[in-house]
PDB file of C-alpha atoms in Angstrom:
ATOM      1  CA  UNK A  26     -21.027   8.020 -14.087  1.00 63.00           C
ATOM      2  CA  UNK A  27     -18.300   5.643 -15.706  1.00 83.00           C
ATOM      3  CA  UNK A  28     -16.322   3.862 -13.541  1.00 95.00           C
ATOM      4  CA  UNK A  29     -12.719   3.092 -13.675  1.00 97.00           C
ATOM      5  CA  UNK A  30     -11.392   2.438 -17.842  1.00 98.00           C
ATOM      6  CA  UNK A  31      -8.969  -0.078 -18.639  1.00 98.00           C
ATOM      7  CA  UNK A  32      -7.811  -0.914 -22.121  1.00 98.00           C
ATOM      8  CA  UNK A  33      -7.635  -3.040 -23.934  1.00 98.00           C
ATOM      9  CA  UNK A  34      -9.353  -5.747 -21.861  1.00 97.00           C
ATOM     10  CA  UNK A  35      -7.299  -8.718 -23.488  1.00 98.00           C
ATOM     11  CA  UNK A  36      -3.901  -8.676 -24.750  1.00 98.00           C
ATOM     12  CA  UNK A  37      -2.066 -11.284 -26.293  1.00 98.00           C
ATOM     13  CA  UNK A  38       1.718 -10.737 -26.695  1.00 97.00           C
ATOM     14  CA  UNK A  39       4.667 -13.303 -27.938  1.00 97.00           C
ATOM     15  CA  UNK A  40       7.810 -13.642 -25.662  1.00 97.00           C
ATOM     16  CA  UNK A  41       9.987 -10.433 -26.124  1.00 97.00           C
ATOM     17  CA  UNK A  42       7.447  -7.926 -27.009  1.00 97.00           C
ATOM     18  CA  UNK A  43       6.297  -5.330 -25.452  1.00 97.00           C
ATOM     19  CA  UNK A  44       3.088  -4.475 -23.904  1.00 98.00           C
ATOM     20  CA  UNK A  45       1.311  -0.958 -22.767  1.00 98.00           C
ATOM     21  CA  UNK A  46      -1.924  -1.372 -20.710  1.00 98.00           C
ATOM     22  CA  UNK A  47      -4.062   1.785 -20.130  1.00 98.00           C
ATOM     23  CA  UNK A  48      -6.098   3.214 -17.624  1.00 98.00           C
ATOM     24  CA  UNK A  49      -8.576   5.943 -17.514  1.00 98.00           C
ATOM     25  CA  UNK A  50      -9.465   6.624 -13.465  1.00 97.00           C
ATOM     26  CA  UNK A  51     -13.018   7.759 -12.501  1.00 96.00           C
ATOM     27  CA  UNK A  52     -13.081  11.780 -12.960  1.00 95.00           C
ATOM     28  CA  UNK A  53     -11.925  13.918 -10.268  1.00 93.00           C
ATOM     29  CA  UNK A  54     -10.000  11.110  -8.442  1.00 94.00           C
ATOM     30  CA  UNK A  55      -6.371  11.802  -7.491  1.00 92.00           C
ATOM     31  CA  UNK A  56      -5.091   8.808  -7.076  1.00 95.00           C
ATOM     32  CA  UNK A  57      -4.326   5.975  -9.592  1.00 97.00           C
ATOM     33  CA  UNK A  58      -3.212   2.672  -7.952  1.00 98.00           C
ATOM     34  CA  UNK A  59      -2.245  -0.544 -10.164  1.00 98.00           C
ATOM     35  CA  UNK A  60      -2.332  -4.328  -9.245  1.00 98.00           C
ATOM     36  CA  UNK A  61      -1.780  -7.597 -10.601  1.00 98.00           C
ATOM     37  CA  UNK A  62      -3.715 -10.733  -9.947  1.00 98.00           C
ATOM     38  CA  UNK A  63      -2.722 -14.124 -10.650  1.00 97.00           C
ATOM     39  CA  UNK A  64      -3.835 -17.219  -9.250  1.00 95.00           C
ATOM     40  CA  UNK A  65      -0.813 -18.289  -7.624  1.00 94.00           C
ATOM     41  CA  UNK A  66       0.467 -15.034  -6.086  1.00 94.00           C
ATOM     42  CA  UNK A  67      -2.932 -13.548  -5.802  1.00 96.00           C
ATOM     43  CA  UNK A  68      -3.517  -9.652  -5.733  1.00 98.00           C
ATOM     44  CA  UNK A  69      -0.789  -7.567  -5.490  1.00 97.00           C
ATOM     45  CA  UNK A  70       0.494  -4.392  -5.377  1.00 97.00           C
ATOM     46  CA  UNK A  71       2.547  -2.617  -8.134  1.00 98.00           C
ATOM     47  CA  UNK A  72       2.599   1.252  -7.936  1.00 98.00           C
ATOM     48  CA  UNK A  73       0.689   4.247  -7.341  1.00 96.00           C
ATOM     49  CA  UNK A  74       0.382   7.997  -7.951  1.00 96.00           C
ATOM     50  CA  UNK A  75      -1.509  10.949  -6.537  1.00 95.00           C
ATOM     51  CA  UNK A  76      -1.919  14.300  -8.288  1.00 94.00           C
ATOM     52  CA  UNK A  77       0.270  12.619 -11.252  1.00 95.00           C
ATOM     53  CA  UNK A  78       3.163  12.058  -9.098  1.00 96.00           C
ATOM     54  CA  UNK A  79       4.745   9.083  -8.154  1.00 96.00           C
ATOM     55  CA  UNK A  80       4.484   8.033  -4.629  1.00 95.00           C
ATOM     56  CA  UNK A  81       5.587   4.226  -4.184  1.00 95.00           C
ATOM     57  CA  UNK A  82       6.631   1.989  -6.566  1.00 95.00           C
ATOM     58  CA  UNK A  83       7.724  -0.649  -4.509  1.00 95.00           C
ATOM     59  CA  UNK A  84       6.011  -3.601  -5.718  1.00 95.00           C
ATOM     60  CA  UNK A  85       7.002  -3.247  -9.462  1.00 96.00           C
ATOM     61  CA  UNK A  86       9.624  -5.453 -11.121  1.00 92.00           C
ATOM     62  CA  UNK A  87      12.717  -3.050 -11.175  1.00 86.00           C
ATOM     63  CA  UNK A  88      13.352  -4.490 -14.581  1.00 90.00           C
ATOM     64  CA  UNK A  89      11.125  -4.108 -17.504  1.00 96.00           C
ATOM     65  CA  UNK A  90       8.245  -2.592 -15.704  1.00 97.00           C
ATOM     66  CA  UNK A  91       7.328   1.298 -15.627  1.00 97.00           C
ATOM     67  CA  UNK A  92       4.156   3.163 -15.191  1.00 98.00           C
ATOM     68  CA  UNK A  93       3.057   6.804 -16.118  1.00 97.00           C
ATOM     69  CA  UNK A  94       0.621   9.149 -15.219  1.00 97.00           C
ATOM     70  CA  UNK A  95       1.211  11.921 -17.840  1.00 94.00           C
ATOM     71  CA  UNK A  96      -2.109  13.545 -17.216  1.00 93.00           C
ATOM     72  CA  UNK A  97      -5.212  13.674 -14.557  1.00 93.00           C
ATOM     73  CA  UNK A  98      -7.165  11.337 -16.919  1.00 95.00           C
ATOM     74  CA  UNK A  99      -4.745   8.275 -17.940  1.00 95.00           C
ATOM     75  CA  UNK A 100      -2.142   6.122 -16.721  1.00 98.00           C
ATOM     76  CA  UNK A 101       0.113   3.490 -18.508  1.00 98.00           C
ATOM     77  CA  UNK A 102       1.865   0.902 -17.572  1.00 98.00           C
ATOM     78  CA  UNK A 103       4.410  -0.795 -19.512  1.00 98.00           C
ATOM     79  CA  UNK A 104       6.311  -3.904 -19.942  1.00 98.00           C
ATOM     80  CA  UNK A 105       9.152  -4.611 -22.356  1.00 97.00           C
ATOM     81  CA  UNK A 106      10.582  -7.670 -23.283  1.00 97.00           C
ATOM     82  CA  UNK A 107       7.241  -9.555 -21.733  1.00 97.00           C
ATOM     83  CA  UNK A 108       7.805 -13.095 -20.314  1.00 97.00           C
ATOM     84  CA  UNK A 109       5.425 -16.088 -19.954  1.00 97.00           C
ATOM     85  CA  UNK A 110       5.299 -15.035 -15.960  1.00 96.00           C
ATOM     86  CA  UNK A 111       4.184 -11.644 -16.512  1.00 97.00           C
ATOM     87  CA  UNK A 112       0.799 -13.479 -17.892  1.00 98.00           C
ATOM     88  CA  UNK A 113      -1.574 -12.016 -15.377  1.00 98.00           C
ATOM     89  CA  UNK A 114      -4.881  -9.674 -15.021  1.00 98.00           C
ATOM     90  CA  UNK A 115      -3.653  -6.187 -14.558  1.00 98.00           C
ATOM     91  CA  UNK A 116      -5.724  -4.011 -12.431  1.00 98.00           C
ATOM     92  CA  UNK A 117      -6.319  -0.511 -11.976  1.00 98.00           C
ATOM     93  CA  UNK A 118      -8.060   1.236  -9.209  1.00 97.00           C
ATOM     94  CA  UNK A 119      -8.829   4.969  -8.820  1.00 96.00           C
ATOM     95  CA  UNK A 120      -9.539   6.920  -5.230  1.00 94.00           C
ATOM     96  CA  UNK A 121     -10.236  10.332  -4.301  1.00 87.00           C
ATOM     97  CA  UNK A 122     -10.410   9.567  -0.386  1.00 82.00           C
ATOM     98  CA  UNK A 123      -9.402   6.636   0.438  1.00 84.00           C
ATOM     99  CA  UNK A 124     -12.090   4.270  -1.281  1.00 92.00           C
ATOM    100  CA  UNK A 125     -10.536   2.427  -4.084  1.00 96.00           C
ATOM    101  CA  UNK A 126     -12.308   1.448  -6.928  1.00 96.00           C
ATOM    102  CA  UNK A 127     -11.357  -0.906  -9.206  1.00 98.00           C
ATOM    103  CA  UNK A 128     -11.226  -1.414 -13.064  1.00 98.00           C
ATOM    104  CA  UNK A 129     -12.287  -4.518 -14.781  1.00 98.00           C
ATOM    105  CA  UNK A 130      -8.958  -5.726 -15.437  1.00 98.00           C
ATOM    106  CA  UNK A 131      -6.388  -6.177 -18.718  1.00 98.00           C
ATOM    107  CA  UNK A 132      -5.602  -9.986 -19.020  1.00 98.00           C
ATOM    108  CA  UNK A 133      -2.466 -10.028 -20.131  1.00 98.00           C
ATOM    109  CA  UNK A 134      -1.212 -13.411 -22.131  1.00 98.00           C
ATOM    110  CA  UNK A 135       2.756 -13.908 -22.737  1.00 98.00           C
ATOM    111  CA  UNK A 136       2.854 -17.022 -25.215  1.00 96.00           C
TER     112      UNK A 136
ATOM    113  CA  UNK B 102       5.288 -13.679   4.290  1.00 61.00           C
ATOM    114  CA  UNK B 103       1.713 -13.175   4.193  1.00 72.00           C
ATOM    115  CA  UNK B 104       0.289  -9.965   6.158  1.00 93.00           C
ATOM    116  CA  UNK B 105      -3.262 -10.829   5.580  1.00 98.00           C
ATOM    117  CA  UNK B 106      -4.640 -13.895   5.563  1.00 97.00           C
ATOM    118  CA  UNK B 107      -8.277 -15.201   4.766  1.00 98.00           C
ATOM    119  CA  UNK B 108     -10.102 -18.633   5.837  1.00 97.00           C
ATOM    120  CA  UNK B 109     -11.979 -20.606   4.964  1.00 98.00           C
ATOM    121  CA  UNK B 110     -10.193 -20.688   1.384  1.00 97.00           C
ATOM    122  CA  UNK B 111     -13.810 -22.157   0.146  1.00 98.00           C
ATOM    123  CA  UNK B 112     -17.153 -22.082   1.979  1.00 98.00           C
ATOM    124  CA  UNK B 113     -20.596 -23.509   1.000  1.00 98.00           C
ATOM    125  CA  UNK B 114     -23.829 -21.955   2.557  1.00 98.00           C
ATOM    126  CA  UNK B 115     -27.550 -22.584   1.689  1.00 98.00           C
ATOM    127  CA  UNK B 116     -29.432 -19.921   0.706  1.00 98.00           C
ATOM    128  CA  UNK B 117     -31.042 -18.036   3.633  1.00 98.00           C
ATOM    129  CA  UNK B 118     -27.987 -18.583   5.538  1.00 98.00           C
ATOM    130  CA  UNK B 119     -25.517 -16.555   7.222  1.00 98.00           C
ATOM    131  CA  UNK B 120     -21.868 -16.891   5.667  1.00 98.00           C
ATOM    132  CA  UNK B 121     -18.999 -16.128   7.897  1.00 98.00           C
ATOM    133  CA  UNK B 122     -15.973 -15.178   6.368  1.00 98.00           C
ATOM    134  CA  UNK B 123     -12.732 -14.492   8.472  1.00 98.00           C
ATOM    135  CA  UNK B 124      -9.498 -12.411   8.000  1.00 98.00           C
ATOM    136  CA  UNK B 125      -6.572 -11.888  10.188  1.00 98.00           C
ATOM    137  CA  UNK B 126      -3.389  -9.240  10.132  1.00 98.00           C
ATOM    138  CA  UNK B 127      -0.144  -8.947  11.076  1.00 95.00           C
ATOM    139  CA  UNK B 128       0.857  -5.186  11.180  1.00 95.00           C
ATOM    140  CA  UNK B 129      -0.637  -3.252  13.973  1.00 94.00           C
ATOM    141  CA  UNK B 130       0.031  -0.181  11.624  1.00 93.00           C
ATOM    142  CA  UNK B 131      -2.751  -1.218   9.602  1.00 95.00           C
ATOM    143  CA  UNK B 132      -6.145   1.197  10.055  1.00 94.00           C
ATOM    144  CA  UNK B 133      -8.418   0.457   7.074  1.00 96.00           C
ATOM    145  CA  UNK B 134     -10.204  -2.823   5.824  1.00 97.00           C
ATOM    146  CA  UNK B 135     -11.801  -2.712   2.823  1.00 97.00           C
ATOM    147  CA  UNK B 136     -13.899  -6.183   1.889  1.00 98.00           C
ATOM    148  CA  UNK B 137     -14.292  -6.485  -1.879  1.00 98.00           C
ATOM    149  CA  UNK B 138     -16.453  -8.923  -3.969  1.00 98.00           C
ATOM    150  CA  UNK B 139     -15.203 -10.094  -7.420  1.00 98.00           C
ATOM    151  CA  UNK B 140     -17.325 -12.408  -9.742  1.00 98.00           C
ATOM    152  CA  UNK B 141     -15.398 -14.037 -12.701  1.00 96.00           C
ATOM    153  CA  UNK B 142     -13.880 -11.832 -15.379  1.00 95.00           C
ATOM    154  CA  UNK B 143     -14.765  -8.432 -13.383  1.00 96.00           C
ATOM    155  CA  UNK B 144     -12.388  -6.520 -11.171  1.00 97.00           C
ATOM    156  CA  UNK B 145     -13.132  -6.544  -7.132  1.00 98.00           C
ATOM    157  CA  UNK B 146     -15.804  -4.123  -6.364  1.00 98.00           C
ATOM    158  CA  UNK B 147     -15.717  -2.594  -3.250  1.00 96.00           C
ATOM    159  CA  UNK B 148     -18.644  -4.234  -0.829  1.00 98.00           C
ATOM    160  CA  UNK B 149     -17.783  -2.713   2.840  1.00 97.00           C
ATOM    161  CA  UNK B 150     -15.008  -1.483   4.812  1.00 96.00           C
ATOM    162  CA  UNK B 151     -14.092  -0.496   8.343  1.00 97.00           C
ATOM    163  CA  UNK B 152     -11.481   1.912   9.679  1.00 95.00           C
ATOM    164  CA  UNK B 153      -9.800   0.380  13.227  1.00 94.00           C
ATOM    165  CA  UNK B 154     -11.606   3.151  15.723  1.00 94.00           C
ATOM    166  CA  UNK B 155     -14.708   1.407  15.089  1.00 94.00           C
ATOM    167  CA  UNK B 156     -15.503  -2.565  16.525  1.00 95.00           C
ATOM    168  CA  UNK B 157     -18.384  -3.345  14.098  1.00 98.00           C
ATOM    169  CA  UNK B 158     -19.727  -1.782  10.345  1.00 98.00           C
ATOM    170  CA  UNK B 159     -22.623  -2.851   8.915  1.00 98.00           C
ATOM    171  CA  UNK B 160     -24.401  -2.423   5.636  1.00 97.00           C
ATOM    172  CA  UNK B 161     -27.391  -4.335   4.896  1.00 98.00           C
ATOM    173  CA  UNK B 162     -26.989  -7.870   4.691  1.00 98.00           C
ATOM    174  CA  UNK B 163     -23.026  -7.376   5.032  1.00 98.00           C
ATOM    175  CA  UNK B 164     -21.608  -6.742   8.658  1.00 98.00           C
ATOM    176  CA  UNK B 165     -18.037  -6.268   9.473  1.00 98.00           C
ATOM    177  CA  UNK B 166     -16.857  -7.232  13.029  1.00 98.00           C
ATOM    178  CA  UNK B 167     -13.473  -6.291  13.941  1.00 98.00           C
ATOM    179  CA  UNK B 168     -11.137  -7.135  16.875  1.00 97.00           C
ATOM    180  CA  UNK B 169      -8.399  -4.634  17.236  1.00 96.00           C
ATOM    181  CA  UNK B 170      -6.684  -6.425  20.254  1.00 96.00           C
ATOM    182  CA  UNK B 171      -6.630 -10.166  18.431  1.00 97.00           C
ATOM    183  CA  UNK B 172      -5.889  -8.138  14.747  1.00 97.00           C
ATOM    184  CA  UNK B 173      -8.935 -10.124  13.095  1.00 98.00           C
ATOM    185  CA  UNK B 174     -12.074  -9.461  11.402  1.00 98.00           C
ATOM    186  CA  UNK B 175     -15.094 -11.402   9.808  1.00 98.00           C
ATOM    187  CA  UNK B 176     -17.668 -10.368   7.464  1.00 98.00           C
ATOM    188  CA  UNK B 177     -20.835 -11.306   7.881  1.00 98.00           C
ATOM    189  CA  UNK B 178     -23.197 -11.975   5.223  1.00 98.00           C
ATOM    190  CA  UNK B 179     -26.742 -12.892   6.571  1.00 98.00           C
ATOM    191  CA  UNK B 180     -29.778 -14.239   4.291  1.00 98.00           C
ATOM    192  CA  UNK B 181     -27.165 -15.327   1.943  1.00 98.00           C
ATOM    193  CA  UNK B 182     -28.248 -15.310  -1.833  1.00 98.00           C
ATOM    194  CA  UNK B 183     -27.343 -17.300  -4.825  1.00 98.00           C
ATOM    195  CA  UNK B 184     -26.169 -13.800  -6.102  1.00 98.00           C
ATOM    196  CA  UNK B 185     -23.505 -13.912  -3.445  1.00 98.00           C
ATOM    197  CA  UNK B 186     -21.730 -16.626  -4.870  1.00 98.00           C
ATOM    198  CA  UNK B 187     -18.252 -15.090  -5.546  1.00 98.00           C
ATOM    199  CA  UNK B 188     -15.006 -14.601  -4.356  1.00 98.00           C
ATOM    200  CA  UNK B 189     -14.609 -11.764  -1.340  1.00 98.00           C
ATOM    201  CA  UNK B 190     -11.258 -10.295  -0.782  1.00 98.00           C
ATOM    202  CA  UNK B 191     -10.107  -8.848   3.021  1.00 98.00           C
ATOM    203  CA  UNK B 192      -7.685  -6.274   2.363  1.00 97.00           C
ATOM    204  CA  UNK B 193      -5.459  -3.716   4.473  1.00 97.00           C
ATOM    205  CA  UNK B 194      -3.978  -0.250   4.784  1.00 95.00           C
ATOM    206  CA  UNK B 195      -2.203   1.492   7.191  1.00 91.00           C
ATOM    207  CA  UNK B 196      -3.020   5.279   5.692  1.00 82.00           C
ATOM    208  CA  UNK B 197      -6.845   5.070   6.159  1.00 76.00           C
ATOM    209  CA  UNK B 198      -6.953   3.453   2.675  1.00 73.00           C
ATOM    210  CA  UNK B 199      -4.879   6.224   0.991  1.00 82.00           C
ATOM    211  CA  UNK B 200      -2.123   4.040   0.229  1.00 90.00           C
ATOM    212  CA  UNK B 201      -1.579   0.885  -1.194  1.00 95.00           C
ATOM    213  CA  UNK B 202      -3.977  -2.160  -0.264  1.00 96.00           C
ATOM    214  CA  UNK B 203      -2.525  -5.378   1.031  1.00 97.00           C
ATOM    215  CA  UNK B 204      -4.842  -8.748  -0.070  1.00 98.00           C
ATOM    216  CA  UNK B 205      -5.693 -11.405   1.567  1.00 98.00           C
ATOM    217  CA  UNK B 206      -5.681 -14.848  -0.209  1.00 97.00           C
ATOM    218  CA  UNK B 207      -9.538 -14.652  -0.829  1.00 98.00           C
ATOM    219  CA  UNK B 208     -12.342 -17.023   0.054  1.00 98.00           C
ATOM    220  CA  UNK B 209     -14.564 -18.130  -2.634  1.00 98.00           C
ATOM    221  CA  UNK B 210     -18.466 -18.559  -1.487  1.00 98.00           C
ATOM    222  CA  UNK B 211     -20.729 -20.740  -2.712  1.00 98.00           C
ATOM    223  CA  UNK B 212     -24.785 -20.264  -1.804  1.00 98.00           C
ATOM    224  CA  UNK B 213     -26.693 -23.006  -3.046  1.00 97.00           C
ATOM    225  CA  UNK B 214     -30.509 -23.056  -3.568  1.00 93.00           C
TER     226      UNK B 214
END
């Protein structure tokens, strides 16, 4: 049983470029969550979907960040005009009935 | 405002000892508290979780003690092993885990042999 899959595992972008991160939830899970992890801020919630519908995006920076879930098998997090402060590990989690299971994360480095 | 706090920031125990990791929270609406274990380069892995209707949850060497009145909980790891060396995160949610998790800062545990 494959866990949550995140691609790419590492991404390096130049300042001002766009970055798209992919998440494939565990098959059958109805909710997908995005978090960000940094040394300074720790683990922070960004946004989540349930049955592909956006439910809570209270943690998303209002500019440059967007997330979508076009079908039940994947979600994307897009960061436009990346800035050095966007450097972090972006984590995706999926859940069926409460328990959230995390993927390995995508380490984004903005130079 | 940090809604979930953990202590200590780091902890070292000898192999075979019991490690005690502490967590406290502020929001009385929180009703679900999972603990995650994270190794370097990996995502957090769900270790054990408790709901606010219980005061204790046990799973092998891992036990959560929960005090709702004081808004405190602790994770006890008995017979600690070097393989338990990792960072442990306490988290909280107010919809039985169906909503976002609020994480503590983490406790880095080192088990020496």
